[in-house]
Coordinates of C-alpha atoms in Angstrom, one line a residue:
Chain D
M17 CA -4.5 -42.7 35.5
A18 CA -0.9 -42.0 34.5
L19 CA -0.2 -40.9 31.0
T20 CA 2.2 -43.0 29.0
A21 CA 4.9 -41.4 26.9
N22 CA 3.8 -43.5 23.8
E23 CA 0.2 -42.2 23.9
P24 CA -0.8 -41.2 20.4
Q25 CA -1.1 -37.4 19.8
V26 CA -4.6 -36.1 19.6
E27 CA -5.2 -34.0 16.5
A28 CA -5.3 -30.4 17.6
V29 CA -8.0 -29.5 15.0
G30 CA -10.3 -32.2 13.6
S31 CA -11.0 -32.3 9.9
G32 CA -14.7 -31.4 10.4
R33 CA -13.7 -28.3 12.4
K34 CA -11.1 -27.5 9.8
W35 CA -13.8 -27.4 7.1
A36 CA -16.0 -25.3 9.3
I37 CA -13.2 -22.7 10.0
G38 CA -12.2 -22.8 6.3
A39 CA -15.8 -22.0 5.2
N40 CA -16.0 -19.3 7.9
V41 CA -12.7 -17.7 6.6
T42 CA -13.8 -18.0 3.0
I43 CA -17.1 -16.3 3.7
S44 CA -15.5 -13.5 5.7
I45 CA -13.0 -12.8 2.9
V46 CA -15.7 -12.8 0.2
A47 CA -17.7 -10.5 2.4
A48 CA -14.7 -8.2 2.9
V49 CA -14.0 -8.0 -0.9
A50 CA -17.7 -7.4 -1.6
L51 CA -17.7 -4.6 1.0
V52 CA -14.7 -2.9 -0.6
V53 CA -16.2 -3.2 -4.0
A54 CA -19.5 -1.7 -2.8
V55 CA -17.8 1.1 -0.9
N56 CA -15.8 2.0 -4.0
Y57 CA -18.8 1.8 -6.2
M58 CA -20.7 4.2 -3.9
A59 CA -17.7 6.5 -3.8
S60 CA -17.7 6.6 -7.6
L61 CA -21.4 7.5 -7.7
K62 CA -21.1 10.5 -5.3
F63 CA -17.8 12.2 -4.9
C64 CA -16.2 15.6 -4.2
A65 CA -13.1 16.8 -5.9
R66 CA -10.8 19.7 -4.8
T67 CA -8.5 21.0 -7.5
S68 CA -5.5 23.1 -7.3
P69 CA -4.8 25.9 -9.8
Q70 CA -2.0 23.9 -11.3
S71 CA -4.2 21.0 -12.2
A72 CA -6.3 23.2 -14.5
T73 CA -3.4 23.6 -16.8
W74 CA -3.3 19.9 -17.5
G75 CA -6.8 19.8 -18.9
S76 CA -7.7 17.2 -16.3
A77 CA -10.0 19.4 -14.3
S78 CA -11.8 22.7 -14.5
A79 CA -10.3 25.7 -12.9
Q80 CA -12.9 25.6 -10.1
R81 CA -11.6 24.9 -6.6
K82 CA -14.1 22.5 -5.3
S83 CA -16.9 20.5 -6.9
C84 CA -19.2 17.7 -5.8
Q85 CA -21.0 15.5 -8.2
K86 CA -23.7 12.8 -8.1
R87 CA -23.5 10.4 -11.0
P88 CA -26.7 8.4 -11.7
A89 CA -26.3 4.6 -11.2
T90 CA -26.0 2.7 -14.5
Chain Y
M21 CA -4.8 -2.3 22.4
I22 CA -3.0 1.0 21.3
S23 CA -0.2 0.5 23.8
R24 CA 0.4 -3.1 22.5
V25 CA 0.4 -1.9 18.9
M26 CA 2.8 0.9 19.8
A27 CA 5.1 -1.6 21.5
L28 CA 5.1 -3.7 18.4
T29 CA 5.6 -0.7 16.2
Q30 CA 8.7 0.4 18.2
R31 CA 10.1 -3.2 17.9
E32 CA 9.5 -3.1 14.2
L33 CA 11.0 0.3 13.8
A34 CA 14.1 -0.7 15.7
T35 CA 14.4 -3.9 13.6
T36 CA 14.0 -1.9 10.4
F37 CA 16.6 0.7 11.3
L38 CA 19.0 -2.0 12.3
S39 CA 18.4 -4.0 9.1
P40 CA 21.0 -3.5 6.3
V41 CA 18.4 -4.3 3.6
A42 CA 16.4 -1.2 4.7
Y43 CA 19.5 1.0 4.3
I44 CA 20.3 -0.5 0.9
V45 CA 16.7 0.0 -0.3
A46 CA 16.7 3.6 1.1
A47 CA 20.0 4.3 -0.6
V48 CA 18.8 3.0 -4.0
F49 CA 15.5 4.9 -3.6
L50 CA 17.3 8.2 -2.8
V51 CA 19.8 7.8 -5.6
A52 CA 17.0 7.0 -8.1
S53 CA 14.7 9.8 -6.8
G54 CA 17.6 12.2 -7.0
W55 CA 18.3 11.1 -10.6
L56 CA 14.6 11.4 -11.5
F57 CA 14.5 14.9 -10.0
M58 CA 17.6 16.0 -12.0
D59 CA 16.4 14.4 -15.2
N60 CA 12.6 15.1 -15.2
T61 CA 12.0 18.1 -12.9
L62 CA 15.0 20.4 -12.6
I63 CA 15.3 21.1 -16.3
D64 CA 15.8 24.4 -18.0
G65 CA 12.4 26.0 -18.9
G66 CA 10.5 23.2 -17.3
E67 CA 7.5 23.5 -15.0
A68 CA 8.2 24.1 -11.3
S69 CA 6.3 21.0 -10.3
M70 CA 7.1 17.8 -8.5
R71 CA 4.5 15.9 -10.6
F72 CA 6.9 14.1 -12.9
M73 CA 9.1 13.0 -10.1
L74 CA 6.2 11.7 -8.0
D75 CA 4.8 9.8 -11.0
S76 CA 8.2 8.2 -11.5
M77 CA 8.6 7.4 -7.8
A78 CA 5.2 5.6 -7.9
W79 CA 6.7 3.2 -10.4
L80 CA 9.9 2.9 -8.4
L81 CA 8.0 2.0 -5.3
I82 CA 6.5 -1.1 -7.0
F83 CA 9.9 -2.7 -6.6
A84 CA 11.2 -0.8 -3.5
V85 CA 8.4 -1.4 -1.0
P86 CA 8.3 -5.3 -1.4
M87 CA 12.0 -5.2 -0.5
L88 CA 11.2 -3.3 2.7
T89 CA 8.3 -5.5 3.6
M90 CA 9.6 -9.0 2.6
R91 CA 11.1 -9.9 6.0
L92 CA 8.3 -8.6 8.1
I93 CA 6.5 -11.8 8.8
S94 CA 8.4 -14.3 6.7
D95 CA 11.5 -13.8 8.8
E96 CA 9.4 -14.5 11.9
F97 CA 8.4 -17.8 10.3
A98 CA 11.9 -18.7 9.2
S99 CA 13.6 -17.9 12.6
G100 CA 10.8 -19.4 14.6
T101 CA 10.0 -16.2 16.6
I102 CA 6.5 -16.4 15.2
E103 CA 5.6 -18.9 17.9
T104 CA 6.8 -16.5 20.6
L105 CA 4.8 -13.7 19.0
M106 CA 1.7 -15.9 18.6
T107 CA 1.7 -17.0 22.2
A108 CA 2.3 -13.5 23.5
P109 CA -0.8 -11.7 24.8
V110 CA -1.3 -9.8 21.5
T111 CA -3.9 -10.5 18.8
D112 CA -3.1 -11.2 15.2
A113 CA -4.6 -7.8 14.2
E114 CA -2.3 -6.0 16.7
V115 CA 0.8 -7.9 15.3
V116 CA -0.2 -6.9 11.7
L117 CA -1.0 -3.3 12.6
G118 CA 2.2 -2.9 14.6
K119 CA 4.3 -4.2 11.7
F120 CA 2.4 -2.1 9.2
I121 CA 2.8 1.1 11.2
G122 CA 6.5 0.4 11.8
V123 CA 7.3 0.1 8.1
F124 CA 4.9 2.9 7.2
M125 CA 6.8 5.3 9.5
F126 CA 10.1 4.2 7.9
F127 CA 8.5 4.9 4.5
V128 CA 7.3 8.4 5.6
A129 CA 10.8 9.1 6.9
L130 CA 12.2 8.0 3.5
L131 CA 9.7 10.2 1.7
A132 CA 10.6 13.2 4.0
T133 CA 14.1 13.2 2.6
T134 CA 12.7 14.2 -0.8
V135 CA 11.6 17.5 0.8
L136 CA 15.1 18.7 0.0
H137 CA 14.1 18.5 -3.7
I138 CA 11.2 20.9 -3.0
V139 CA 13.5 23.4 -1.3
L140 CA 15.9 23.2 -4.3
L141 CA 13.1 23.6 -6.8
S142 CA 11.6 26.6 -4.9
Q143 CA 14.9 28.4 -5.6
Y144 CA 14.1 28.4 -9.3
G145 CA 10.4 28.9 -9.4
Q146 CA 7.2 29.3 -7.4
Q147 CA 5.4 26.0 -6.8
D148 CA 1.7 25.4 -6.3
V149 CA 1.6 24.5 -2.6
N150 CA -1.8 22.7 -2.8
A151 CA -0.7 20.5 -5.7
L152 CA 2.4 19.7 -3.8
L153 CA 0.5 18.7 -0.6
Y154 CA -2.0 16.6 -2.6
G155 CA 0.9 14.9 -4.4
Y156 CA 2.6 14.0 -1.1
L157 CA -0.7 12.9 0.4
G158 CA -1.2 10.6 -2.6
M159 CA 2.4 9.3 -2.1
I160 CA 1.6 8.5 1.5
L161 CA -1.6 6.7 0.6
L162 CA 0.1 4.9 -2.2
G163 CA 2.9 3.8 0.2
G164 CA 0.3 2.5 2.7
L165 CA -1.4 0.4 0.0
Y166 CA 1.9 -0.9 -1.3
I167 CA 3.1 -1.8 2.3
S168 CA -0.1 -3.6 3.0
V169 CA 0.3 -5.7 -0.2
G170 CA 3.9 -6.4 0.8
L171 CA 2.9 -7.4 4.3
F172 CA 0.3 -9.8 2.8
A173 CA 2.9 -11.3 0.5
S174 CA 5.3 -11.7 3.5
A175 CA 2.6 -13.6 5.5
M176 CA 2.2 -16.1 2.6
T177 CA 5.6 -17.6 2.8
R178 CA 8.6 -18.2 5.1
H179 CA 11.1 -17.3 2.3
Q180 CA 11.9 -13.6 2.1
L181 CA 12.9 -13.6 -1.6
L182 CA 9.7 -15.4 -2.5
A183 CA 7.7 -12.8 -0.4
A184 CA 9.4 -10.0 -2.4
I185 CA 8.6 -11.7 -5.7
I186 CA 4.9 -12.2 -4.7
G187 CA 4.7 -8.6 -3.5
V188 CA 6.1 -7.3 -6.8
A189 CA 3.8 -9.6 -8.8
V190 CA 0.7 -8.5 -7.0
L191 CA 1.6 -4.8 -7.3
A192 CA 2.5 -5.3 -11.0
L193 CA -0.9 -7.0 -11.4
L194 CA -2.6 -4.0 -9.9
T195 CA -0.6 -1.5 -12.0
I196 CA 1.1 -2.6 -15.1
L197 CA -1.1 -5.5 -16.1
V198 CA -4.3 -3.8 -15.4
D199 CA -3.0 -0.7 -17.3
T200 CA -2.2 -2.8 -20.3
L201 CA -5.5 -4.6 -20.3
A202 CA -7.4 -1.3 -19.9
A203 CA -5.6 -0.1 -23.0
L204 CA -6.6 -3.2 -25.0
Q205 CA -10.2 -3.2 -23.9
G206 CA -13.0 -0.8 -24.7
G207 CA -16.3 0.2 -23.3
Q208 CA -17.3 -0.7 -19.7
W209 CA -14.3 -3.1 -19.2
R210 CA -12.0 -0.2 -19.8
V211 CA -13.8 1.8 -17.1
V212 CA -13.7 -1.1 -14.6
L213 CA -10.0 -1.9 -15.3
S214 CA -9.1 1.8 -15.0
H215 CA -10.8 1.9 -11.6
V216 CA -8.8 -1.1 -10.4
N217 CA -5.5 0.5 -11.6
V218 CA -3.6 2.0 -8.6
L219 CA -1.6 4.4 -10.6
Y220 CA -4.7 5.8 -12.3
H221 CA -5.9 7.0 -8.8
F222 CA -2.5 8.2 -7.9
H223 CA -2.1 10.4 -11.0
N224 CA -5.0 12.5 -9.8
F225 CA -3.2 13.3 -6.6
S226 CA 0.1 14.1 -8.5
R227 CA -1.8 16.4 -10.8
G228 CA -3.1 18.4 -7.8
I229 CA -6.6 16.9 -7.7
F230 CA -7.9 15.7 -4.4
D231 CA -10.9 13.4 -5.1
T232 CA -12.8 11.4 -2.5
K233 CA -13.0 8.5 -4.9
D234 CA -9.3 8.1 -4.9
L235 CA -9.1 8.5 -1.1
V236 CA -11.7 5.8 -0.6
F237 CA -9.8 3.5 -3.1
F238 CA -6.5 3.7 -1.3
V239 CA -7.9 3.5 2.3
S240 CA -10.2 0.6 1.4
G241 CA -7.5 -1.2 -0.5
T242 CA -5.1 -0.9 2.4
A243 CA -7.7 -2.1 4.8
L244 CA -8.5 -5.1 2.6
F245 CA -4.9 -6.3 2.3
L246 CA -4.4 -5.8 6.1
F247 CA -7.5 -7.9 6.7
L248 CA -6.2 -10.6 4.3
T249 CA -2.9 -10.6 6.1
I250 CA -4.6 -11.1 9.5
K251 CA -6.6 -14.0 7.9
V252 CA -3.4 -15.6 6.6
L253 CA -1.7 -15.3 10.0
E254 CA -4.8 -16.7 11.7
S255 CA -4.8 -19.7 9.4
R256 CA -1.6 -21.0 11.2
R257 CA -3.8 -21.8 14.2
W258 CA -6.0 -24.2 12.3
R259 CA -4.1 -25.4 9.3

C-alpha cells in the first residue's frame, strides 16, 4: 500500500509513555539526590583530615598532621 | 567510550580556544586575580600565603564560570547542531562528559597562570607547600563543581544569556544565600545549611586542611549536577 503525503503524523511518544518516562526520570533524580545526601552524611560521620603547619596558626585545626574521627550518629 | 569522550573533549577545547568570550572571561579573571594578589596577598608585613587570594577567587568564579559554560549546550540548541550530535553514535553521558572535561581543562589552564603569583610571592617569603597544594586542589574541585552547575544551566535553555543567569543564580543559591540563611538560623539548621554551603567546604582547603568530608562534597556535587545535565539532555528525546 502506497503512503500518501497527507497521511497524519503519528505521535513519536504517546502520552501514556510520556508519563511512564517522566515518572522513571523523577524516581532516578530523587534516588540520585538521596544517594548524594546519604554519602555526604556518612562522610560527615567518619572522616580523616590532614592539616598543614600553616592551618594550625588559624585556630581552625590542631597542629597534628593527620587525624581520623568517628562521630556518633545523632 | 574513552576515545569518543576524548574526541568530544578535543572538539570542545578547540571551540573554547576559538571563542572570544573565553578570552574575555580569561582576561577579566587574570586582571581581577592579579589585582586581588596585589591588594590582599603581596602586602608589606603580610603572611606569605595564597589563602586570601584563593578565597577571593572562589567568589570571582561564581560569575566567571557560568560565562565560560553558558554556550556549551545552549549554543548547540540555538544553532541546531544538537540534532547532529544527538544522532551521532555517542551517548548523552559521553556528550556531557566531553563538554565538561573540555571546559575543565580550559579552567585548569587558566588557574595555572596564577602560578606566577606563587613564584613572585616566594621571592619575599617561604610558603607552606602543603597548604598551597591543598588550596589549589580545592580550587580545582571548586571549579569542577561550578562547571557542572554551569553545564546544567546551559542544558536548560537555548539562550546563552539566560543560561549564564541561571548558572549564577544556582551558584549564588549554593553560596551567598545559604551563607546568609546559616547566619540567621541557629541550632541544627545552621549545621545543615553550613554543610550545603560550597564556600564553607572550600575554606578548609584554602586554610591548608585536607578533609575527606570536603572531598566527598565536591566530587558528589559535581557528579550530581552532571547526572542532572544528562537527564535534561535525555528529556529532549521524549518531551
